[in-house]
Amino acid sequence: MGTPAISPEAVNPDPEWTGIRTLGYANRFAVWDSEFRYDGRIRVPMGVKIKEVRYSCTGNGQVDTNADEVKRGRGGINQEFEVIDLTFLDDSDLITFTLRGDLNVDADPRPAYGRKYNIRVDVTLDNGDVRTANPEIEVLASAWQKSDPEMVGRPYVRLPYDNNWGGTLNSQAGFGYVSDNGRIPGDKFIIDLVNLRQGEPGVSSNTSDHVYYQLVHEDGTPSHYTPTPQLQKAEGHKDSGTDRKVTLPAIDLRQLGDKTGYYRFLVWPQSQNPDGSVSSLSWDTAKPEDAFQLGSVYYRYTAPSSIDPGLRAVIKTQQLTATAGQDRWVYPPFVVRNTGQRTIGTVKVVFTAPEGTHFVEERVTFTRWTDETHEVVADGVLSADNRTLTCPAVALNLEPSGPGKDAWVSLYPALQVEGTAHGTVQIGIQLGEPVIATAYDPIVVTPAN
């Protein structure tokens, strides 16, 4: 396969310069818990500050809710943001912030088990520039009946909000928590396990009594406290009460020898079948995308020095066309060029597909500038709905481009366009962990004759 044609204007530069780098956010929660949590970082010209932060309350792409700036570490329950860190570089400033507030995405998604929304975030700078991110959240059904499709009623954990679960200063203070001494008090990480099928006789996935959890640094390495996902007993229930919560004990990251930085608190809910076997509706600890992010910690946080021109990339894309339901697979191309100062070696690559499309192979094929006729294959893992393809180790070995050297790697996952697809669908890529580049390949879908 030759190098796919590229659109020269379709380039996605470093999101820190052009948008917002997402550190973490509340990615999945129940209809009951319609709340927003987001941690991000931007690179701005020297001396430029944040003037305003707004976000979309309903997930309709319109920024309609204003967040007020409050003091770092306050941990309030209103529509607010805090500037966590301001790091001065030689040519720019790095601003790291946390954002919280209400959402209005509480429509019952049944007969699907969940519904996804893009929550647009706009950060307006005092020089007039506007930075935008569109984190995707998944809202899960909070009701179940036997006639619902199989995936409805998967176990989940609640997203603590306001004062409903207790805690100091409030139930949600474990998200965007500032710890300058490394200590995380024992009321910050709250786990409330819900299984809508709990106790139903003769029904698969009808018992939940534990979860797995892990604290993971921004660079992808786990805390010494959780070198692997840890089992935590919890009482599953099917109502909206909060009295069966469990809280983790106090943690001292400094005493553990953990490095400073940003940490995500991740949880994977589990369930069992009537015969005691693990249910297929459990969330897989081997898949980072299966985790619920319930909290985050800024431990003596300063934006890491690795955020420099050393590792950067641009991804060129191409608009494709397809017919809804066609038998032929589509191979959206992502052409990566290294615009940094160091070789991009083996990296994690995540591809995402919207509703109406799905990936068909647990791998990605790619070619290199050194021999575009030679195809290389990197293994991956598909999500349960085949709409996320995670390739944990793709050997790009991509040298920096420069005068007289046009080094590139072209990745093209295999994609099926379903009969329900319509309009323009966007196939996404995230390169690296932490992410150093993202892009979207548009596919214009025409109806079948």
Tab-separated table of C-alpha atoms in Angstrom:
chain	number	residue	atom	x	y	z
A	1	MET	CA	0.000	0.000	0.000
A	2	GLY	CA	1.420	3.408	-0.958
A	3	THR	CA	1.396	6.508	1.168
A	4	PRO	CA	-2.171	7.879	1.361
A	5	ALA	CA	-2.762	11.282	-0.142
A	6	ILE	CA	-2.662	14.055	2.422
A	7	SER	CA	-4.425	17.337	2.778
A	8	PRO	CA	-1.639	19.863	3.431
A	9	GLU	CA	-3.819	22.147	5.516
A	10	ALA	CA	-5.124	19.378	7.781
A	11	VAL	CA	-2.442	19.601	10.457
A	12	ASN	CA	-2.977	19.206	14.198
A	13	PRO	CA	-0.146	20.934	16.112
A	14	ASP	CA	0.652	20.605	19.789
A	15	PRO	CA	-2.702	21.049	21.641
A	16	GLU	CA	-0.983	23.068	24.360
A	17	TRP	CA	-0.218	25.812	21.864
A	18	THR	CA	-3.440	25.716	19.853
A	19	GLY	CA	-5.995	24.308	22.298
A	20	ILE	CA	-5.925	22.719	25.736
A	21	ARG	CA	-3.958	19.660	26.778
A	22	THR	CA	-6.319	17.437	28.750
A	23	LEU	CA	-4.703	15.970	31.850
A	24	GLY	CA	-7.834	14.195	33.076
A	25	TYR	CA	-11.584	14.563	33.614
A	26	ALA	CA	-14.688	12.823	34.919
A	27	ASN	CA	-15.167	10.650	31.853
A	28	ARG	CA	-18.020	8.331	32.817
A	29	PHE	CA	-20.832	8.587	35.352
A	30	ALA	CA	-24.480	7.837	35.993
A	31	VAL	CA	-27.479	9.877	34.893
A	32	TRP	CA	-27.876	10.692	38.603
A	33	ASP	CA	-24.462	12.400	38.698
A	34	SER	CA	-24.632	15.067	36.016
A	35	GLU	CA	-21.432	16.940	36.919
A	36	PHE	CA	-18.295	18.198	35.172
A	37	ARG	CA	-14.694	17.814	36.329
A	38	TYR	CA	-11.770	18.749	34.088
A	39	ASP	CA	-8.009	19.270	34.487
A	40	GLY	CA	-6.051	20.932	31.686
A	41	ARG	CA	-2.949	22.848	30.712
A	42	ILE	CA	-2.208	25.516	28.102
A	43	ARG	CA	0.955	27.164	26.798
A	44	VAL	CA	0.588	30.908	26.233
A	45	PRO	CA	2.799	33.816	25.166
A	46	MET	CA	4.841	35.274	28.013
A	47	GLY	CA	2.712	37.291	30.442
A	48	VAL	CA	-0.689	36.256	29.021
A	49	LYS	CA	-3.312	35.213	31.584
A	50	ILE	CA	-6.718	33.515	31.611
A	51	LYS	CA	-9.562	36.028	31.330
A	52	GLU	CA	-12.579	33.702	31.280
A	53	VAL	CA	-13.510	30.001	31.319
A	54	ARG	CA	-16.807	28.751	29.921
A	55	TYR	CA	-18.159	25.288	29.102
A	56	SER	CA	-21.171	23.541	27.604
A	57	CYS	CA	-23.650	22.476	30.271
A	58	THR	CA	-25.783	20.357	27.940
A	59	GLY	CA	-23.124	18.874	25.666
A	60	ASN	CA	-24.604	20.549	22.592
A	61	GLY	CA	-21.371	22.273	21.540
A	62	GLN	CA	-22.484	25.689	22.805
A	63	VAL	CA	-20.514	27.191	25.689
A	64	ASP	CA	-23.300	28.501	27.900
A	65	THR	CA	-21.940	28.281	31.464
A	66	ASN	CA	-19.394	30.610	33.019
A	67	ALA	CA	-16.953	29.417	35.691
A	68	ASP	CA	-15.694	31.910	38.258
A	69	GLU	CA	-12.038	31.914	39.257
A	70	VAL	CA	-11.401	31.032	42.895
A	71	LYS	CA	-8.329	30.604	45.062
A	72	ARG	CA	-6.011	27.653	44.381
A	73	GLY	CA	-6.940	24.673	46.554
A	74	ARG	CA	-10.350	25.959	47.576
A	75	GLY	CA	-12.246	22.903	46.315
A	76	GLY	CA	-15.718	24.437	46.037
A	77	ILE	CA	-18.983	23.009	44.684
A	78	ASN	CA	-20.082	25.753	42.281
A	79	GLN	CA	-19.143	26.558	38.668
A	80	GLU	CA	-15.492	27.417	39.339
A	81	PHE	CA	-11.924	27.082	38.124
A	82	GLU	CA	-8.587	27.331	39.891
A	83	VAL	CA	-5.199	28.110	38.397
A	84	ILE	CA	-3.066	25.382	39.925
A	85	ASP	CA	0.318	26.308	38.497
A	86	LEU	CA	2.036	28.981	36.430
A	87	THR	CA	5.386	27.839	35.036
A	88	PHE	CA	7.666	30.270	33.212
A	89	LEU	CA	9.603	28.929	30.234
A	90	ASP	CA	12.172	30.773	28.134
A	91	ASP	CA	9.690	31.531	25.352
A	92	SER	CA	6.236	31.072	26.930
A	93	ASP	CA	4.218	30.386	30.087
A	94	LEU	CA	2.401	27.197	31.065
A	95	ILE	CA	-0.934	27.554	32.883
A	96	THR	CA	-2.406	24.480	34.575
A	97	PHE	CA	-5.983	24.658	35.872
A	98	THR	CA	-8.845	22.612	37.277
A	99	LEU	CA	-12.519	23.208	36.393
A	100	ARG	CA	-15.742	22.000	38.018
A	101	GLY	CA	-19.464	22.600	37.721
A	102	ASP	CA	-22.931	21.233	37.016
A	103	LEU	CA	-24.031	19.534	33.802
A	104	ASN	CA	-27.437	18.917	32.289
A	105	VAL	CA	-26.856	15.592	30.532
A	106	ASP	CA	-29.244	13.491	32.572
A	107	ALA	CA	-31.499	12.029	29.863
A	108	ASP	CA	-32.064	8.262	30.224
A	109	PRO	CA	-29.988	6.706	27.405
A	110	ARG	CA	-31.957	3.472	27.236
A	111	PRO	CA	-32.263	1.300	25.169
A	112	ALA	CA	-28.518	1.962	24.890
A	113	TYR	CA	-26.577	1.445	28.112
A	114	GLY	CA	-24.937	4.846	27.793
A	115	ARG	CA	-24.898	8.040	25.796
A	116	LYS	CA	-21.849	10.111	24.877
A	117	TYR	CA	-21.530	13.887	24.854
A	118	ASN	CA	-18.722	16.241	23.912
A	119	ILE	CA	-18.435	18.908	26.584
A	120	ARG	CA	-16.844	21.934	24.995
A	121	VAL	CA	-14.488	23.990	27.152
A	122	ASP	CA	-13.431	27.503	26.067
A	123	VAL	CA	-10.577	29.314	27.806
A	124	THR	CA	-10.435	32.983	26.765
A	125	LEU	CA	-7.066	34.688	27.263
A	126	ASP	CA	-6.538	38.364	28.014
A	127	ASN	CA	-4.923	38.814	24.589
A	128	GLY	CA	-8.221	37.787	22.945
A	129	ASP	CA	-7.262	34.236	21.965
A	130	VAL	CA	-9.693	31.408	22.735
A	131	ARG	CA	-8.487	27.893	23.496
A	132	THR	CA	-10.916	24.991	23.128
A	133	ALA	CA	-11.118	21.354	24.183
A	134	ASN	CA	-13.952	18.857	23.641
A	135	PRO	CA	-13.622	16.022	26.179
A	136	GLU	CA	-16.056	13.176	25.566
A	137	ILE	CA	-18.077	11.953	28.531
A	138	GLU	CA	-20.256	8.852	28.756
A	139	VAL	CA	-23.490	8.990	30.754
A	140	LEU	CA	-24.813	5.598	31.896
A	141	ALA	CA	-28.418	4.527	32.430
A	142	SER	CA	-29.551	4.575	36.062
A	143	ALA	CA	-32.483	2.209	35.540
A	144	TRP	CA	-32.728	-1.353	34.252
A	145	GLN	CA	-35.358	-3.930	33.409
A	146	LYS	CA	-35.075	-7.467	32.062
A	147	SER	CA	-36.271	-6.429	28.609
A	148	ASP	CA	-33.369	-3.985	28.181
A	149	PRO	CA	-30.476	-4.953	25.871
A	150	GLU	CA	-27.618	-6.944	27.379
A	151	MET	CA	-25.221	-4.076	28.089
A	152	VAL	CA	-27.753	-1.978	29.996
A	153	GLY	CA	-27.162	-2.209	33.719
A	154	ARG	CA	-23.374	-2.551	33.696
A	155	PRO	CA	-21.966	-1.849	37.173
A	156	TYR	CA	-20.651	1.643	37.767
A	157	VAL	CA	-19.278	3.924	40.447
A	158	ARG	CA	-20.823	7.251	41.382
A	159	LEU	CA	-19.183	10.626	40.791
A	160	PRO	CA	-19.335	12.304	44.235
A	161	TYR	CA	-20.742	15.830	44.147
A	162	ASP	CA	-21.787	18.639	46.494
A	163	ASN	CA	-21.987	17.391	50.106
A	164	ASN	CA	-23.989	14.229	49.462
A	165	TRP	CA	-21.208	11.801	50.489
A	166	GLY	CA	-19.743	13.901	53.300
A	167	GLY	CA	-16.025	14.573	53.194
A	168	THR	CA	-13.992	17.736	53.767
A	169	LEU	CA	-14.488	20.338	52.395
A	170	ASN	CA	-17.199	18.535	50.468
A	171	SER	CA	-17.896	15.268	48.694
A	172	GLN	CA	-16.214	16.312	45.459
A	173	ALA	CA	-12.997	17.702	46.951
A	174	GLY	CA	-11.040	14.665	45.713
A	175	PHE	CA	-11.088	16.054	42.153
A	176	GLY	CA	-8.487	18.740	41.493
A	177	TYR	CA	-7.187	18.253	45.036
A	178	VAL	CA	-4.057	20.292	45.798
A	179	SER	CA	-1.473	18.582	48.017
A	180	ASP	CA	1.765	20.508	48.399
A	181	ASN	CA	3.080	18.110	51.054
A	182	GLY	CA	2.067	14.846	49.334
A	183	ARG	CA	-0.609	13.904	51.865
A	184	ILE	CA	-4.117	12.988	50.712
A	185	PRO	CA	-6.590	12.839	53.644
A	186	GLY	CA	-8.770	9.791	54.131
A	187	ASP	CA	-12.031	11.386	53.005
A	188	LYS	CA	-10.994	12.441	49.502
A	189	PHE	CA	-11.294	9.253	47.417
A	190	ILE	CA	-14.874	7.985	47.679
A	191	ILE	CA	-16.153	4.792	46.043
A	192	ASP	CA	-19.899	4.163	45.761
A	193	LEU	CA	-20.608	0.983	43.769
A	194	VAL	CA	-23.915	0.608	41.928
A	195	ASN	CA	-25.238	-2.493	40.181
A	196	LEU	CA	-28.748	-2.060	38.812
A	197	ARG	CA	-29.107	-5.870	38.615
A	198	GLN	CA	-27.999	-6.448	42.222
A	199	GLY	CA	-29.867	-9.383	43.772
A	200	GLU	CA	-32.033	-10.095	40.701
A	201	PRO	CA	-32.463	-13.906	40.600
A	202	GLY	CA	-31.237	-15.791	37.542
A	203	VAL	CA	-29.808	-12.688	35.876
A	204	SER	CA	-26.230	-12.361	34.662
A	205	SER	CA	-24.028	-9.775	36.382
A	206	ASN	CA	-26.354	-9.718	39.411
A	207	THR	CA	-23.735	-9.335	42.162
A	208	SER	CA	-21.185	-6.578	42.771
A	209	ASP	CA	-19.024	-6.550	45.888
A	210	HIS	CA	-15.701	-5.020	44.810
A	211	VAL	CA	-13.873	-2.708	42.446
A	212	TYR	CA	-10.265	-2.209	41.394
A	213	TYR	CA	-8.575	1.164	41.720
A	214	GLN	CA	-5.249	2.760	40.830
A	215	LEU	CA	-3.507	6.122	41.193
A	216	VAL	CA	-1.676	6.962	37.946
A	217	HIS	CA	0.788	9.790	37.226
A	218	GLU	CA	0.451	12.081	34.216
A	219	ASP	CA	3.307	10.238	32.506
A	220	GLY	CA	1.414	6.931	32.728
A	221	THR	CA	3.366	5.369	35.616
A	222	PRO	CA	1.436	4.206	38.708
A	223	SER	CA	1.937	5.500	42.212
A	224	HIS	CA	3.960	3.248	44.514
A	225	TYR	CA	0.720	3.005	46.495
A	226	THR	CA	-0.931	1.144	43.596
A	227	PRO	CA	1.747	-0.526	41.426
A	228	THR	CA	-1.115	-2.575	39.941
A	229	PRO	CA	-4.897	-2.038	40.175
A	230	GLN	CA	-5.894	-2.806	43.793
A	231	LEU	CA	-8.993	-4.714	44.915
A	232	GLN	CA	-11.350	-2.778	47.172
A	233	LYS	CA	-14.416	-4.350	48.765
A	234	ALA	CA	-17.613	-2.331	48.299
A	235	GLU	CA	-21.298	-3.081	48.720
A	236	GLY	CA	-23.137	-2.999	45.422
A	237	HIS	CA	-26.644	-1.542	45.436
A	238	LYS	CA	-29.238	-0.543	42.857
A	239	ASP	CA	-30.708	2.579	44.412
A	240	SER	CA	-29.371	6.138	44.519
A	241	GLY	CA	-28.566	6.135	48.228
A	242	THR	CA	-25.046	7.095	49.289
A	243	ASP	CA	-24.846	5.323	52.661
A	244	ARG	CA	-22.843	2.324	51.346
A	245	LYS	CA	-19.860	4.344	50.188
A	246	VAL	CA	-16.306	3.385	51.103
A	247	THR	CA	-13.433	5.825	51.393
A	248	LEU	CA	-9.758	5.077	50.958
A	249	PRO	CA	-7.459	5.666	53.929
A	250	ALA	CA	-5.064	8.599	53.988
A	251	ILE	CA	-2.182	8.372	51.520
A	252	ASP	CA	1.219	10.057	51.816
A	253	LEU	CA	2.792	10.232	48.371
A	254	ARG	CA	5.975	11.777	49.707
A	255	GLN	CA	6.465	8.998	52.251
A	256	LEU	CA	5.870	6.430	49.521
A	257	GLY	CA	8.655	7.976	47.442
A	258	ASP	CA	6.313	9.048	44.641
A	259	LYS	CA	7.398	11.775	42.260
A	260	THR	CA	5.577	15.066	42.253
A	261	GLY	CA	3.032	15.882	39.566
A	262	TYR	CA	-0.537	15.214	38.501
A	263	TYR	CA	-2.264	11.932	39.436
A	264	ARG	CA	-5.582	10.469	38.250
A	265	PHE	CA	-7.693	8.318	40.586
A	266	LEU	CA	-9.071	5.504	38.385
A	267	VAL	CA	-11.674	2.847	39.295
A	268	TRP	CA	-12.894	-0.278	37.459
A	269	PRO	CA	-16.294	-1.587	38.765
A	270	GLN	CA	-16.752	-5.379	38.851
A	271	SER	CA	-19.673	-7.806	38.872
A	272	GLN	CA	-20.252	-11.557	39.018
A	273	ASN	CA	-22.781	-13.957	37.528
A	274	PRO	CA	-25.054	-16.204	39.669
A	275	ASP	CA	-22.492	-19.034	39.434
A	276	GLY	CA	-19.753	-16.779	40.829
A	277	SER	CA	-17.902	-16.287	37.562
A	278	VAL	CA	-16.686	-12.838	36.495
A	279	SER	CA	-19.324	-11.124	34.387
A	280	SER	CA	-18.503	-9.930	30.891
A	281	LEU	CA	-20.145	-6.653	31.941
A	282	SER	CA	-17.298	-5.914	34.378
A	283	TRP	CA	-14.848	-3.193	33.413
A	284	ASP	CA	-11.456	-4.547	32.346
A	285	THR	CA	-8.437	-3.368	34.367
A	286	ALA	CA	-6.224	-4.157	31.355
A	287	LYS	CA	-7.969	-1.395	29.443
A	288	PRO	CA	-7.245	2.159	30.619
A	289	GLU	CA	-10.252	3.371	28.637
A	290	ASP	CA	-12.512	1.195	30.857
A	291	ALA	CA	-11.555	3.143	33.978
A	292	PHE	CA	-13.847	5.681	35.630
A	293	GLN	CA	-11.870	8.740	36.736
A	294	LEU	CA	-13.292	9.735	40.129
A	295	GLY	CA	-10.610	12.124	41.314
A	296	SER	CA	-7.268	13.811	40.735
A	297	VAL	CA	-4.392	15.187	42.788
A	298	TYR	CA	-1.868	17.934	42.111
A	299	TYR	CA	1.086	16.876	44.285
A	300	ARG	CA	3.512	19.819	44.655
A	301	TYR	CA	2.651	20.404	41.039
A	302	THR	CA	4.863	22.187	38.548
A	303	ALA	CA	4.410	21.571	34.841
A	304	PRO	CA	7.017	18.911	33.979
A	305	SER	CA	10.163	20.054	32.211
A	306	SER	CA	9.619	17.340	29.606
A	307	ILE	CA	6.954	19.572	28.088
A	308	ASP	CA	9.328	21.206	25.656
A	309	PRO	CA	10.106	21.069	21.937
A	310	GLY	CA	11.830	17.713	22.504
A	311	LEU	CA	8.775	15.559	21.784
A	312	ARG	CA	6.350	17.071	19.317
A	313	ALA	CA	4.529	15.834	16.271
A	314	VAL	CA	2.039	16.925	13.655
A	315	ILE	CA	-0.513	14.599	12.092
A	316	LYS	CA	-1.800	15.176	8.590
A	317	THR	CA	-5.161	13.770	7.627
A	318	GLN	CA	-7.214	13.164	4.522
A	319	GLN	CA	-10.946	13.476	3.901
A	320	LEU	CA	-12.373	10.176	2.654
A	321	THR	CA	-15.760	9.171	1.301
A	322	ALA	CA	-17.783	6.026	1.983
A	323	THR	CA	-21.259	4.615	1.492
A	324	ALA	CA	-23.315	3.637	4.523
A	325	GLY	CA	-23.174	-0.126	5.006
A	326	GLN	CA	-20.626	-0.792	2.280
A	327	ASP	CA	-18.827	-4.157	2.422
A	328	ARG	CA	-15.394	-2.673	1.757
A	329	TRP	CA	-13.401	-1.561	4.773
A	330	VAL	CA	-12.057	1.968	5.017
A	331	TYR	CA	-8.479	2.769	6.046
A	332	PRO	CA	-8.346	6.336	7.407
A	333	PRO	CA	-4.722	7.515	7.094
A	334	PHE	CA	-2.837	9.423	9.763
A	335	VAL	CA	0.561	10.667	8.580
A	336	VAL	CA	2.817	11.569	11.505
A	337	ARG	CA	5.847	13.831	11.262
A	338	ASN	CA	8.220	14.502	14.143
A	339	THR	CA	8.564	18.252	14.668
A	340	GLY	CA	10.465	17.923	17.938
A	341	GLN	CA	14.118	17.520	18.769
A	342	ARG	CA	14.213	13.850	19.776
A	343	THR	CA	13.313	10.603	18.052
A	344	ILE	CA	9.784	9.368	18.784
A	345	GLY	CA	10.375	5.703	19.608
A	346	THR	CA	7.761	3.173	20.728
A	347	VAL	CA	4.582	4.913	21.858
A	348	LYS	CA	0.991	4.211	22.785
A	349	VAL	CA	-1.525	5.064	20.060
A	350	VAL	CA	-5.304	5.180	20.612
A	351	PHE	CA	-7.817	5.346	17.761
A	352	THR	CA	-11.473	6.259	18.346
A	353	ALA	CA	-14.520	5.812	16.100
A	354	PRO	CA	-17.958	7.460	16.517
A	355	GLU	CA	-21.366	5.808	16.424
A	356	GLY	CA	-22.077	4.221	13.047
A	357	THR	CA	-18.494	2.981	12.625
A	358	HIS	CA	-16.247	0.422	14.286
A	359	PHE	CA	-12.763	-1.014	13.971
A	360	VAL	CA	-12.492	-4.537	12.601
A	361	GLU	CA	-8.970	-5.624	13.540
A	362	GLU	CA	-7.065	-5.688	16.819
A	363	ARG	CA	-4.043	-4.100	15.208
A	364	VAL	CA	-2.902	-1.139	13.152
A	365	THR	CA	-0.828	-1.280	9.985
A	366	PHE	CA	1.695	1.404	9.124
A	367	THR	CA	4.405	2.264	6.612
A	368	ARG	CA	7.549	4.365	6.986
A	369	TRP	CA	9.354	6.904	4.873
A	370	THR	CA	12.322	4.575	4.504
A	371	ASP	CA	10.271	2.023	2.496
A	372	GLU	CA	6.641	2.870	1.831
A	373	THR	CA	6.020	-0.550	0.230
A	374	HIS	CA	6.815	-2.406	3.461
A	375	GLU	CA	3.894	-2.682	5.879
A	376	VAL	CA	4.456	-3.071	9.620
A	377	VAL	CA	1.807	-4.318	12.055
A	378	ALA	CA	1.374	-3.312	15.713
A	379	ASP	CA	-0.994	-5.308	17.932
A	380	GLY	CA	-3.830	-3.620	19.785
A	381	VAL	CA	-6.907	-4.209	21.925
A	382	LEU	CA	-10.478	-3.399	20.912
A	383	SER	CA	-13.026	-2.027	23.367
A	384	ALA	CA	-16.246	-3.965	23.930
A	385	ASP	CA	-18.081	-1.912	21.300
A	386	ASN	CA	-15.127	-2.043	18.849
A	387	ARG	CA	-15.058	1.756	18.730
A	388	THR	CA	-11.743	2.219	20.541
A	389	LEU	CA	-8.540	0.580	19.329
A	390	THR	CA	-5.669	0.860	21.811
A	391	CYS	CA	-2.211	-0.077	20.550
A	392	PRO	CA	0.083	0.084	23.598
A	393	ALA	CA	3.425	-0.218	21.788
A	394	VAL	CA	3.729	1.117	18.238
A	395	ALA	CA	7.386	1.256	17.166
A	396	LEU	CA	7.305	4.497	15.181
A	397	ASN	CA	11.062	5.128	15.543
A	398	LEU	CA	10.404	8.450	13.872
A	399	GLU	CA	13.359	10.801	13.522
A	400	PRO	CA	12.927	14.580	13.716
A	401	SER	CA	12.175	16.161	10.354
A	402	GLY	CA	14.377	18.959	9.140
A	403	PRO	CA	16.095	20.445	6.127
A	404	GLY	CA	16.491	17.725	3.519
A	405	LYS	CA	14.741	15.093	5.655
A	406	ASP	CA	11.025	14.392	5.345
A	407	ALA	CA	10.599	11.556	7.835
A	408	TRP	CA	7.041	10.273	8.217
A	409	VAL	CA	5.007	7.291	9.392
A	410	SER	CA	1.536	6.600	7.995
A	411	LEU	CA	-0.860	4.663	10.236
A	412	TYR	CA	-4.143	3.303	8.907
A	413	PRO	CA	-6.501	1.212	11.056
A	414	ALA	CA	-9.176	-0.903	9.382
A	415	LEU	CA	-12.664	0.561	9.808
A	416	GLN	CA	-16.181	-0.610	8.972
A	417	VAL	CA	-18.797	2.006	8.059
A	418	GLU	CA	-22.159	0.716	9.286
A	419	GLY	CA	-25.544	1.147	7.663
A	420	THR	CA	-26.574	3.635	10.364
A	421	ALA	CA	-23.698	6.039	9.623
A	422	HIS	CA	-24.578	9.381	8.088
A	423	GLY	CA	-23.096	12.805	7.451
A	424	THR	CA	-19.430	13.354	8.268
A	425	VAL	CA	-17.881	11.069	10.885
A	426	GLN	CA	-14.580	11.834	12.606
A	427	ILE	CA	-12.033	9.074	13.272
A	428	GLY	CA	-9.624	10.153	15.997
A	429	ILE	CA	-6.036	9.412	16.951
A	430	GLN	CA	-4.081	10.163	20.138
A	431	LEU	CA	-0.332	9.751	19.953
A	432	GLY	CA	1.778	9.094	23.049
A	433	GLU	CA	1.145	8.951	26.802
A	434	PRO	CA	1.040	11.735	27.831
A	435	VAL	CA	-0.494	12.725	24.513
A	436	ILE	CA	1.855	14.673	22.227
A	437	ALA	CA	-0.493	15.009	19.232
A	438	THR	CA	-4.107	14.363	18.256
A	439	ALA	CA	-6.021	14.585	14.986
A	440	TYR	CA	-9.255	13.534	13.265
A	441	ASP	CA	-9.774	11.948	9.847
A	442	PRO	CA	-13.146	13.018	8.366
A	443	ILE	CA	-15.154	10.490	6.386
A	444	VAL	CA	-18.115	11.811	4.388
A	445	VAL	CA	-20.802	9.097	4.376
A	446	THR	CA	-23.422	8.984	1.644
A	447	PRO	CA	-26.644	6.969	2.005
A	448	ALA	CA	-26.873	3.549	0.387
A	449	ASN	CA	-28.954	3.371	-2.774
